[in-house]
CSV table of C-alpha atoms and ligand atoms in Angstrom, one decimal:
chain,number,residue,atom,x,y,z
K,22,UNK,CA,10.3,20.1,-19.5
K,23,UNK,CA,6.8,21.5,-18.8
K,24,UNK,CA,3.4,19.9,-18.0
K,25,UNK,CA,1.2,20.5,-21.0
K,26,UNK,CA,-1.9,18.4,-20.1
K,27,UNK,CA,-3.1,16.1,-17.3
K,28,UNK,CA,-5.4,13.3,-18.4
K,29,UNK,CA,-7.5,11.2,-16.0
K,30,UNK,CA,-8.7,7.7,-16.9
K,31,UNK,CA,-11.2,5.5,-15.0
K,32,UNK,CA,-11.0,1.7,-15.0
K,33,UNK,CA,-12.7,-1.1,-13.1
K,34,UNK,CA,-10.6,-3.9,-11.6
K,35,UNK,CA,-12.5,-7.1,-10.7
K,36,UNK,CA,-11.6,-9.2,-7.6
K,37,UNK,CA,-10.7,-12.6,-9.0
K,38,UNK,CA,-12.6,-14.7,-6.5
K,39,UNK,CA,-15.5,-12.3,-6.6
K,40,UNK,CA,-15.0,-10.9,-3.1
K,41,UNK,CA,-12.2,-9.5,-0.9
K,42,UNK,CA,-13.4,-9.4,2.7
K,43,UNK,CA,-12.1,-7.7,5.8
K,44,UNK,CA,-13.6,-7.2,9.2
K,45,UNK,CA,-16.0,-4.3,8.5
K,46,UNK,CA,-15.7,-3.8,4.7
K,47,UNK,CA,-15.6,-5.8,1.5
K,48,UNK,CA,-15.2,-5.2,-2.2
K,49,UNK,CA,-16.0,-6.9,-5.4
K,50,UNK,CA,-14.9,-4.4,-8.0
K,51,UNK,CA,-12.3,-1.7,-7.5
K,52,UNK,CA,-12.8,1.7,-9.2
K,53,UNK,CA,-9.3,2.8,-10.1
K,54,UNK,CA,-8.1,6.3,-11.4
K,55,UNK,CA,-5.1,6.6,-13.6
K,56,UNK,CA,-3.4,10.0,-14.2
K,57,UNK,CA,-1.3,10.7,-17.3
K,58,UNK,CA,0.9,13.8,-16.9
K,59,UNK,CA,1.7,14.8,-20.5
K,60,UNK,CA,4.7,17.1,-21.1
K,61,UNK,CA,5.9,19.3,-24.0
K,62,UNK,CA,8.9,17.0,-24.3
K,63,UNK,CA,6.7,14.2,-25.8
K,64,UNK,CA,7.1,12.1,-22.6
K,65,UNK,CA,4.2,11.1,-20.4
K,66,UNK,CA,4.3,9.9,-16.8
K,67,UNK,CA,1.6,7.7,-15.2
K,68,UNK,CA,0.3,7.3,-11.6
K,69,UNK,CA,-2.7,5.7,-10.1
K,70,UNK,CA,-4.9,5.8,-7.0
K,71,UNK,CA,-7.4,3.1,-6.1
K,72,UNK,CA,-9.2,3.3,-2.8
K,73,UNK,CA,-10.3,-0.1,-1.3
K,74,UNK,CA,-14.0,0.6,-1.9
K,75,UNK,CA,-15.5,3.6,0.0
K,76,UNK,CA,-15.5,2.2,3.6
K,77,UNK,CA,-11.9,1.0,4.2
K,78,UNK,CA,-10.7,4.6,4.8
K,79,UNK,CA,-12.4,8.0,4.2
K,80,UNK,CA,-11.0,7.9,0.6
K,81,UNK,CA,-13.3,7.0,-2.3
K,82,UNK,CA,-12.9,6.8,-6.1
K,83,UNK,CA,-15.2,9.7,-7.1
K,84,UNK,CA,-13.5,11.8,-4.4
K,85,UNK,CA,-10.1,11.1,-6.0
K,86,UNK,CA,-11.3,12.3,-9.4
K,87,UNK,CA,-12.9,15.4,-7.9
K,88,UNK,CA,-9.8,16.3,-6.0
K,89,UNK,CA,-7.6,15.8,-9.1
K,90,UNK,CA,-9.9,18.1,-11.0
K,91,UNK,CA,-9.3,20.7,-8.3
K,92,UNK,CA,-5.4,20.6,-8.4
K,93,UNK,CA,-4.6,19.6,-12.0
K,94,UNK,CA,-5.1,23.0,-13.6
K,95,UNK,CA,-2.7,24.6,-11.2
K,96,UNK,CA,0.1,22.3,-12.3
K,97,UNK,CA,0.0,23.1,-16.0
K,98,UNK,CA,3.3,24.8,-17.1
K,99,UNK,CA,5.3,23.4,-14.1
K,100,UNK,CA,8.4,21.2,-14.4
K,101,UNK,CA,7.2,17.7,-13.3
K,102,UNK,CA,10.7,16.7,-12.2
K,103,UNK,CA,10.6,19.2,-9.4
K,104,UNK,CA,8.5,17.0,-7.2
K,105,UNK,CA,8.9,19.2,-4.1
K,106,UNK,CA,7.5,22.2,-5.9
K,107,UNK,CA,4.7,20.1,-7.4
K,108,UNK,CA,3.7,18.8,-4.0
K,109,UNK,CA,3.8,22.3,-2.5
K,110,UNK,CA,1.6,23.6,-5.3
K,111,UNK,CA,-0.9,20.8,-4.8
K,112,UNK,CA,-1.0,21.5,-1.0
K,113,UNK,CA,-1.6,25.2,-1.4
K,114,UNK,CA,-4.3,24.5,-4.0
K,115,UNK,CA,-6.2,21.9,-2.0
K,116,UNK,CA,-6.0,21.0,1.7
K,117,UNK,CA,-5.7,17.2,2.3
K,118,UNK,CA,-6.9,14.6,-0.2
K,119,UNK,CA,-3.4,12.9,-0.2
K,120,UNK,CA,-4.7,9.9,-2.1
K,121,UNK,CA,-5.6,12.0,-5.1
K,122,UNK,CA,-2.3,14.0,-5.1
K,123,UNK,CA,-0.5,10.6,-4.9
K,124,UNK,CA,-1.4,9.7,-8.4
K,125,UNK,CA,0.0,13.0,-9.8
K,126,UNK,CA,3.1,12.7,-7.6
K,127,UNK,CA,3.9,9.2,-8.8
K,128,UNK,CA,3.4,10.2,-12.4
K,129,UNK,CA,6.0,13.0,-11.9
K,130,UNK,CA,8.5,10.4,-10.5
K,131,UNK,CA,7.8,8.2,-13.5
K,132,UNK,CA,8.6,11.2,-15.8
K,133,UNK,CA,11.7,12.0,-13.8
K,134,UNK,CA,12.9,8.4,-14.5
K,135,UNK,CA,11.9,8.5,-18.1
K,136,UNK,CA,13.7,11.8,-18.6
K,137,UNK,CA,16.9,10.6,-17.0
K,138,UNK,CA,16.9,6.9,-18.0
K,139,UNK,CA,16.8,5.9,-14.4
K,140,UNK,CA,14.5,3.5,-12.5
K,141,UNK,CA,12.3,5.1,-9.8
K,142,UNK,CA,14.1,2.9,-7.2
K,143,UNK,CA,17.4,4.3,-8.2
K,144,UNK,CA,16.1,7.9,-8.0
K,145,UNK,CA,14.9,7.0,-4.5
K,146,UNK,CA,18.4,6.0,-3.3
K,147,UNK,CA,18.8,2.6,-4.8
K,148,UNK,CA,17.4,-0.9,-4.4
K,149,UNK,CA,19.2,-2.8,-1.6
K,150,UNK,CA,21.3,-5.6,-2.8
K,151,UNK,CA,19.5,-8.8,-3.1
K,152,UNK,CA,22.3,-11.2,-4.0
K,153,UNK,CA,20.3,-14.2,-2.9
K,154,UNK,CA,17.1,-13.4,-4.8
K,155,UNK,CA,18.1,-11.1,-7.6
K,156,UNK,CA,16.3,-7.8,-8.0
K,157,UNK,CA,13.1,-8.5,-6.3
K,158,UNK,CA,11.2,-7.7,-3.1
K,159,UNK,CA,9.5,-9.8,-0.6
K,160,UNK,CA,5.7,-10.0,-0.9
K,161,UNK,CA,3.2,-11.2,1.7
K,162,UNK,CA,-0.4,-12.4,1.7
K,163,UNK,CA,-3.5,-11.4,3.6
K,164,UNK,CA,-5.6,-14.5,4.4
K,165,UNK,CA,-9.3,-13.6,4.6
K,166,UNK,CA,-11.3,-14.5,7.7
K,167,UNK,CA,-12.3,-18.2,7.6
K,168,UNK,CA,-12.3,-21.3,9.8
K,169,UNK,CA,-9.2,-22.2,11.7
K,170,UNK,CA,-8.7,-25.3,9.6
K,171,UNK,CA,-8.9,-23.6,6.2
K,172,UNK,CA,-6.9,-20.6,7.4
K,173,UNK,CA,-4.1,-22.9,8.5
K,174,UNK,CA,-4.3,-24.9,5.3
K,175,UNK,CA,-3.9,-21.6,3.3
K,176,UNK,CA,-0.9,-20.7,5.5
K,177,UNK,CA,0.8,-24.0,4.6
K,178,UNK,CA,0.0,-23.6,0.9
K,179,UNK,CA,1.4,-20.0,0.9
K,180,UNK,CA,4.6,-21.0,2.6
K,181,UNK,CA,5.0,-23.9,0.2
K,182,UNK,CA,4.7,-21.3,-2.5
K,183,UNK,CA,7.5,-19.2,-1.1
K,184,UNK,CA,5.7,-16.6,1.0
K,185,UNK,CA,7.9,-15.6,4.0
K,186,UNK,CA,5.4,-13.3,5.7
K,187,UNK,CA,1.7,-13.8,6.5
K,188,UNK,CA,-1.1,-11.6,7.6
K,189,UNK,CA,-4.3,-13.1,9.0
K,190,UNK,CA,-7.5,-11.0,8.8
K,191,UNK,CA,-9.4,-10.8,12.1
K,192,UNK,CA,-12.4,-8.9,13.4
K,193,UNK,CA,-16.0,-8.8,12.5
K,194,UNK,CA,-16.8,-12.0,14.3
K,195,UNK,CA,-16.5,-13.4,17.9
K,196,UNK,CA,-13.1,-12.9,19.4
K,197,UNK,CA,-12.8,-16.6,20.2
K,198,UNK,CA,-12.9,-17.3,16.4
K,199,UNK,CA,-10.0,-14.9,15.8
K,200,UNK,CA,-8.0,-16.5,18.6
K,201,UNK,CA,-8.7,-20.1,17.3
K,202,UNK,CA,-7.7,-19.0,13.7
K,203,UNK,CA,-4.4,-17.3,14.8
K,204,UNK,CA,-3.6,-20.3,17.0
K,205,UNK,CA,-4.1,-22.7,14.1
K,206,UNK,CA,-1.9,-20.6,11.8
K,207,UNK,CA,0.8,-20.3,14.6
K,208,UNK,CA,0.9,-24.2,14.7
K,209,UNK,CA,1.9,-24.4,11.0
K,210,UNK,CA,4.1,-21.3,10.9
K,211,UNK,CA,7.7,-22.0,9.8
K,212,UNK,CA,10.7,-20.5,11.5
K,213,UNK,CA,11.4,-16.9,10.6
K,214,UNK,CA,8.0,-16.2,9.1
K,215,UNK,CA,6.5,-13.1,10.7
K,216,UNK,CA,2.8,-13.0,11.3
K,217,UNK,CA,0.3,-10.2,11.8
K,218,UNK,CA,-3.3,-10.3,12.9
K,219,UNK,CA,-5.0,-7.5,11.0
K,220,UNK,CA,-8.4,-6.5,12.4
K,221,UNK,CA,-8.7,-3.5,9.9
K,222,UNK,CA,-10.3,-1.4,12.7
K,223,UNK,CA,-12.7,-4.1,13.7
K,224,UNK,CA,-11.7,-4.5,17.4
K,225,UNK,CA,-12.3,-2.4,20.4
K,226,UNK,CA,-9.3,-1.7,22.6
K,227,UNK,CA,-10.8,-4.3,25.0
K,228,UNK,CA,-10.9,-6.9,22.2
K,229,UNK,CA,-7.2,-6.1,21.4
K,230,UNK,CA,-6.2,-6.5,25.0
K,231,UNK,CA,-8.1,-9.8,25.5
K,232,UNK,CA,-6.7,-11.2,22.2
K,233,UNK,CA,-3.2,-10.2,23.2
K,234,UNK,CA,-3.5,-11.9,26.6
K,235,UNK,CA,-5.0,-15.0,25.0
K,236,UNK,CA,-2.2,-15.2,22.4
K,237,UNK,CA,0.6,-14.1,24.6
K,238,UNK,CA,2.7,-17.2,23.7
K,239,UNK,CA,2.5,-16.5,19.9
K,240,UNK,CA,5.0,-14.0,18.4
K,241,UNK,CA,3.0,-11.7,16.2
K,242,UNK,CA,2.1,-8.1,15.5
K,243,UNK,CA,-1.4,-6.6,15.9
K,244,UNK,CA,-2.2,-4.6,12.8
K,245,UNK,CA,-4.6,-1.7,13.1
K,246,UNK,CA,-6.7,-3.5,15.7
K,247,UNK,CA,-8.9,-0.4,16.5
K,248,UNK,CA,-10.5,2.4,14.7
K,249,UNK,CA,-8.5,5.4,15.8
K,250,UNK,CA,-5.0,6.4,16.8
K,251,UNK,CA,-6.4,7.4,20.2
K,252,UNK,CA,-7.8,3.9,20.9
K,253,UNK,CA,-4.4,2.5,20.0
K,254,UNK,CA,-2.8,4.8,22.5
K,255,UNK,CA,-4.7,3.0,25.2
K,256,UNK,CA,-3.0,-0.3,24.3
K,257,UNK,CA,0.4,0.8,25.3
K,258,UNK,CA,1.6,-1.2,28.4
K,259,UNK,CA,-1.6,-3.3,28.3
K,260,UNK,CA,-0.7,-5.8,25.6
K,261,UNK,CA,2.2,-8.2,24.9
K,262,UNK,CA,2.4,-7.6,21.2
K,263,UNK,CA,3.8,-4.9,19.0
K,264,UNK,CA,1.2,-2.7,17.2
K,265,UNK,CA,1.5,-1.9,13.5
K,266,UNK,CA,-0.6,1.1,12.5
K,267,UNK,CA,-2.2,1.0,9.0
K,268,UNK,CA,-5.4,2.9,8.3
K,269,UNK,CA,-4.7,5.5,11.0
K,270,UNK,CA,-1.2,6.5,9.6
K,271,UNK,CA,-2.8,9.2,7.5
K,272,UNK,CA,0.2,11.4,6.8
K,273,UNK,CA,3.8,12.1,7.7
K,274,UNK,CA,3.0,14.2,10.8
K,275,UNK,CA,0.8,11.4,12.2
K,276,UNK,CA,3.5,8.8,11.6
K,277,UNK,CA,5.9,11.0,13.7
K,278,UNK,CA,3.3,11.2,16.5
K,279,UNK,CA,2.6,7.5,16.4
K,280,UNK,CA,6.3,6.7,16.8
K,281,UNK,CA,7.2,9.4,19.3
K,282,UNK,CA,4.2,8.7,21.5
K,283,UNK,CA,5.0,5.0,21.5
K,284,UNK,CA,1.7,4.0,19.8
K,285,UNK,CA,3.2,2.3,16.8
K,286,UNK,CA,6.0,-0.2,16.8
K,287,UNK,CA,5.6,-0.7,13.0
K,288,UNK,CA,3.4,0.4,10.1
K,289,UNK,CA,1.3,-1.1,7.3
K,290,UNK,CA,2.3,1.8,5.0
K,291,UNK,CA,0.1,2.8,2.1
K,292,UNK,CA,1.6,4.9,-0.8
K,293,UNK,CA,-1.6,6.7,-1.7
K,294,UNK,CA,-2.7,7.4,1.9
K,295,UNK,CA,0.4,9.5,2.7
K,296,UNK,CA,0.4,11.3,-0.6
K,297,UNK,CA,2.7,9.5,-3.1
K,298,UNK,CA,6.4,8.7,-3.4
K,299,UNK,CA,7.7,12.1,-2.2
K,300,UNK,CA,5.9,11.9,1.1
K,301,UNK,CA,6.4,8.1,1.4
K,302,UNK,CA,10.1,8.8,1.1
K,303,UNK,CA,9.9,11.0,4.1
K,304,UNK,CA,8.1,8.3,6.0
K,305,UNK,CA,10.7,5.7,5.0
K,306,UNK,CA,13.5,7.9,6.3
K,307,UNK,CA,11.7,8.7,9.6
K,308,UNK,CA,11.1,5.0,10.2
K,309,UNK,CA,14.7,4.2,9.4
K,310,UNK,CA,15.9,6.9,11.8
K,311,UNK,CA,13.7,5.5,14.6
K,312,UNK,CA,14.2,1.8,13.8
K,313,UNK,CA,10.6,1.2,12.9
K,314,UNK,CA,9.6,-1.6,10.5
K,315,UNK,CA,6.9,-1.3,7.9
K,316,UNK,CA,5.3,-2.8,4.8
K,317,UNK,CA,5.2,-0.7,1.7
K,318,UNK,CA,1.8,-1.3,0.1
K,319,UNK,CA,-1.2,0.5,-1.3
K,320,UNK,CA,-4.9,-0.1,-0.8
K,321,UNK,CA,-5.4,-1.7,-4.3
K,322,UNK,CA,-4.6,-0.6,-7.9
K,323,UNK,CA,-3.1,-2.2,-11.0
K,324,UNK,CA,0.4,-2.4,-12.4
K,325,UNK,CA,1.3,1.3,-11.9
K,326,UNK,CA,0.5,1.1,-8.2
K,327,UNK,CA,2.3,-2.2,-7.8
K,328,UNK,CA,5.4,-0.8,-9.6
K,329,UNK,CA,5.5,2.3,-7.4
K,330,UNK,CA,5.3,0.3,-4.2
K,331,UNK,CA,7.9,-2.2,-5.1
K,332,UNK,CA,10.3,0.5,-6.3
K,333,UNK,CA,10.0,2.1,-2.9
K,334,UNK,CA,10.0,-1.2,-1.0
K,335,UNK,CA,13.3,-2.1,-2.5
K,336,UNK,CA,14.9,1.0,-1.1
K,337,UNK,CA,13.8,0.3,2.5
K,338,UNK,CA,16.6,-0.9,4.8
K,339,UNK,CA,16.2,-4.7,4.7
K,340,UNK,CA,16.1,-5.1,8.5
K,341,UNK,CA,13.1,-2.8,8.6
K,342,UNK,CA,11.3,-3.9,5.4
K,343,UNK,CA,8.3,-6.2,6.0
K,344,UNK,CA,7.4,-6.7,2.4
K,345,UNK,CA,4.9,-5.4,-0.2
K,346,UNK,CA,1.4,-6.6,-0.8
K,347,UNK,CA,0.2,-6.1,-4.4
K,348,UNK,CA,-3.3,-6.7,-5.8
K,349,UNK,CA,-2.2,-8.7,-8.8
K,350,UNK,CA,-2.9,-12.2,-7.3
K,351,UNK,CA,-6.4,-11.0,-6.3
K,352,UNK,CA,-7.4,-9.1,-9.5
K,353,UNK,CA,-8.6,-10.2,-12.9
K,354,UNK,CA,-6.7,-8.7,-15.7
K,355,UNK,CA,-4.0,-6.0,-15.8
K,356,UNK,CA,-3.4,-3.1,-18.2
K,357,UNK,CA,0.3,-3.1,-18.8
K,358,UNK,CA,2.1,-4.7,-21.7
K,359,UNK,CA,5.4,-4.8,-19.7
K,360,UNK,CA,7.2,-8.1,-19.5
K,361,UNK,CA,7.7,-9.8,-17.2
K,362,UNK,CA,4.3,-9.1,-15.6
K,363,UNK,CA,4.5,-7.4,-12.2
K,364,UNK,CA,3.5,-10.4,-10.1
K,365,UNK,CA,4.8,-12.4,-7.2
K,366,UNK,CA,7.0,-15.4,-8.1
K,367,UNK,CA,7.8,-17.7,-5.2
K,368,UNK,CA,6.6,-15.1,-2.8
K,369,UNK,CA,8.8,-12.3,-4.3
K,370,UNK,CA,8.1,-9.6,-6.9
K,371,UNK,CA,10.8,-8.9,-9.5
K,372,UNK,CA,11.6,-5.2,-9.9
K,373,UNK,CA,10.6,-3.7,-13.3
K,374,UNK,CA,13.7,-2.8,-15.3
K,375,UNK,CA,12.6,0.8,-16.0
K,376,UNK,CA,13.1,3.6,-16.8
K,377,UNK,CA,10.8,5.4,-14.5
K,378,UNK,CA,8.2,3.0,-13.0
K,379,UNK,CA,9.0,0.5,-15.8
K,380,UNK,CA,5.4,0.1,-16.7
K,381,UNK,CA,4.1,0.4,-20.3
K,382,UNK,CA,0.3,0.8,-20.0
K,383,UNK,CA,-2.0,-0.3,-22.8
K,384,UNK,CA,-4.0,2.9,-23.2
K,385,UNK,CA,-6.7,1.0,-25.1
K,386,UNK,CA,-7.7,-0.9,-22.0
K,387,UNK,CA,-8.8,2.4,-20.3
K,388,UNK,CA,-10.7,3.9,-23.2
K,389,UNK,CA,-10.8,7.7,-23.7
K,390,UNK,CA,-9.9,10.0,-20.7
K,391,UNK,CA,-12.7,10.7,-18.3
K,392,UNK,CA,-11.3,14.2,-17.9
K,393,UNK,CA,-8.4,16.3,-19.3
K,394,UNK,CA,-6.9,19.5,-18.1
K,395,UNK,CA,-4.9,22.0,-20.1
K,396,UNK,CA,-4.3,25.8,-19.8
O,423,0XW,C1,-3.6,-6.6,3.0
O,423,0XW,N1,-3.7,-5.2,2.5
O,423,0XW,C2,-2.4,-4.6,2.3
O,423,0XW,C3,-4.5,-5.3,1.2
O,423,0XW,C4,-5.6,-4.4,1.3
O,423,0XW,O1,-5.3,-3.2,0.8
O,423,0XW,C5,-5.9,-4.3,2.8
O,423,0XW,C6,-4.5,-4.2,3.3
O,423,0XW,C7,-4.3,-4.2,4.8
O,423,0XW,O2,-3.3,-4.6,5.3
O,423,0XW,O3,-5.2,-3.6,5.5
O,424,MG,MG1,-3.7,-3.6,7.2
């Protein structure tokens, strides 16, 4: 099987309530990029990359398409099933830009599944047995910054609807407001429901230390409180809560540093940030070897991104798996005809039945390719 063409589609995803807000960035529409890797066998594989606007991380949508244009021609004629070689070729052709390479890598995994009749989760080692819930993974919800009363009310509603993990967005306002909000949520939190306070880089190290002291009695994790890994390094020994690194976990090497230097006790892991399923598989295995928990998410994206993250999430050792956030509940419209729809049901997301990612995109929704690469 050889890659004969790579097509790139652009599609806008609208936020259902009009706005998704975090401490220092917000988005209304998400510009997503879908890659179709076409082969001489007649099979096509699909992958997607969708930055969370242009200010969440250094990644941005036009950058993804420019980087794909840089690497795509070098892959024509290669066997897409040999994902190690595909990743090596992308890395020697273009330094960095993991988020663009991720879409191509995921499309190759989709092809590997379609070519063998296997689901991506089976190719990744197999979905952990879920006797109680069937083949599904735990999802979680990020509650946007609001008043303590409405945040607590949302936390109750989500738990009533089956969610067993909650994230509260903090930062971008007085620290006292964040403390009041997290205290209000802690009051209504049911036993066994983990909580994270995600400042999305919005706190200084001093804020994080003050918050942790003020909330010392509340079991929770601080997710990406500060802007850089170096700022997080200062928190070691000065706070009473574990730190989950999200935006700063930029690649496999940084994940290793964050663990071995005692900076991260967990991760909010993003598929596109580390470069796709091949690199995320390495992160998963390193975290398992070191006993580090993580979520398996992506920044945003549609059905393809959601499928890739839940396939990987299902293969994480259950004791270390914190769940998978997908954008479906926050986004208007999808582009897949697959049934059942990839969406949380009672706080869990059923695994697609495959093969590959198990997503059948409706190509009409995207319109003609924005770019195509052949020999
Ligand atoms: C809650 N998320 C997983 C959704 C958005 O991508 C932001 C992200 C996070 O944890 O930062
Ligand atoms: Mg986060």
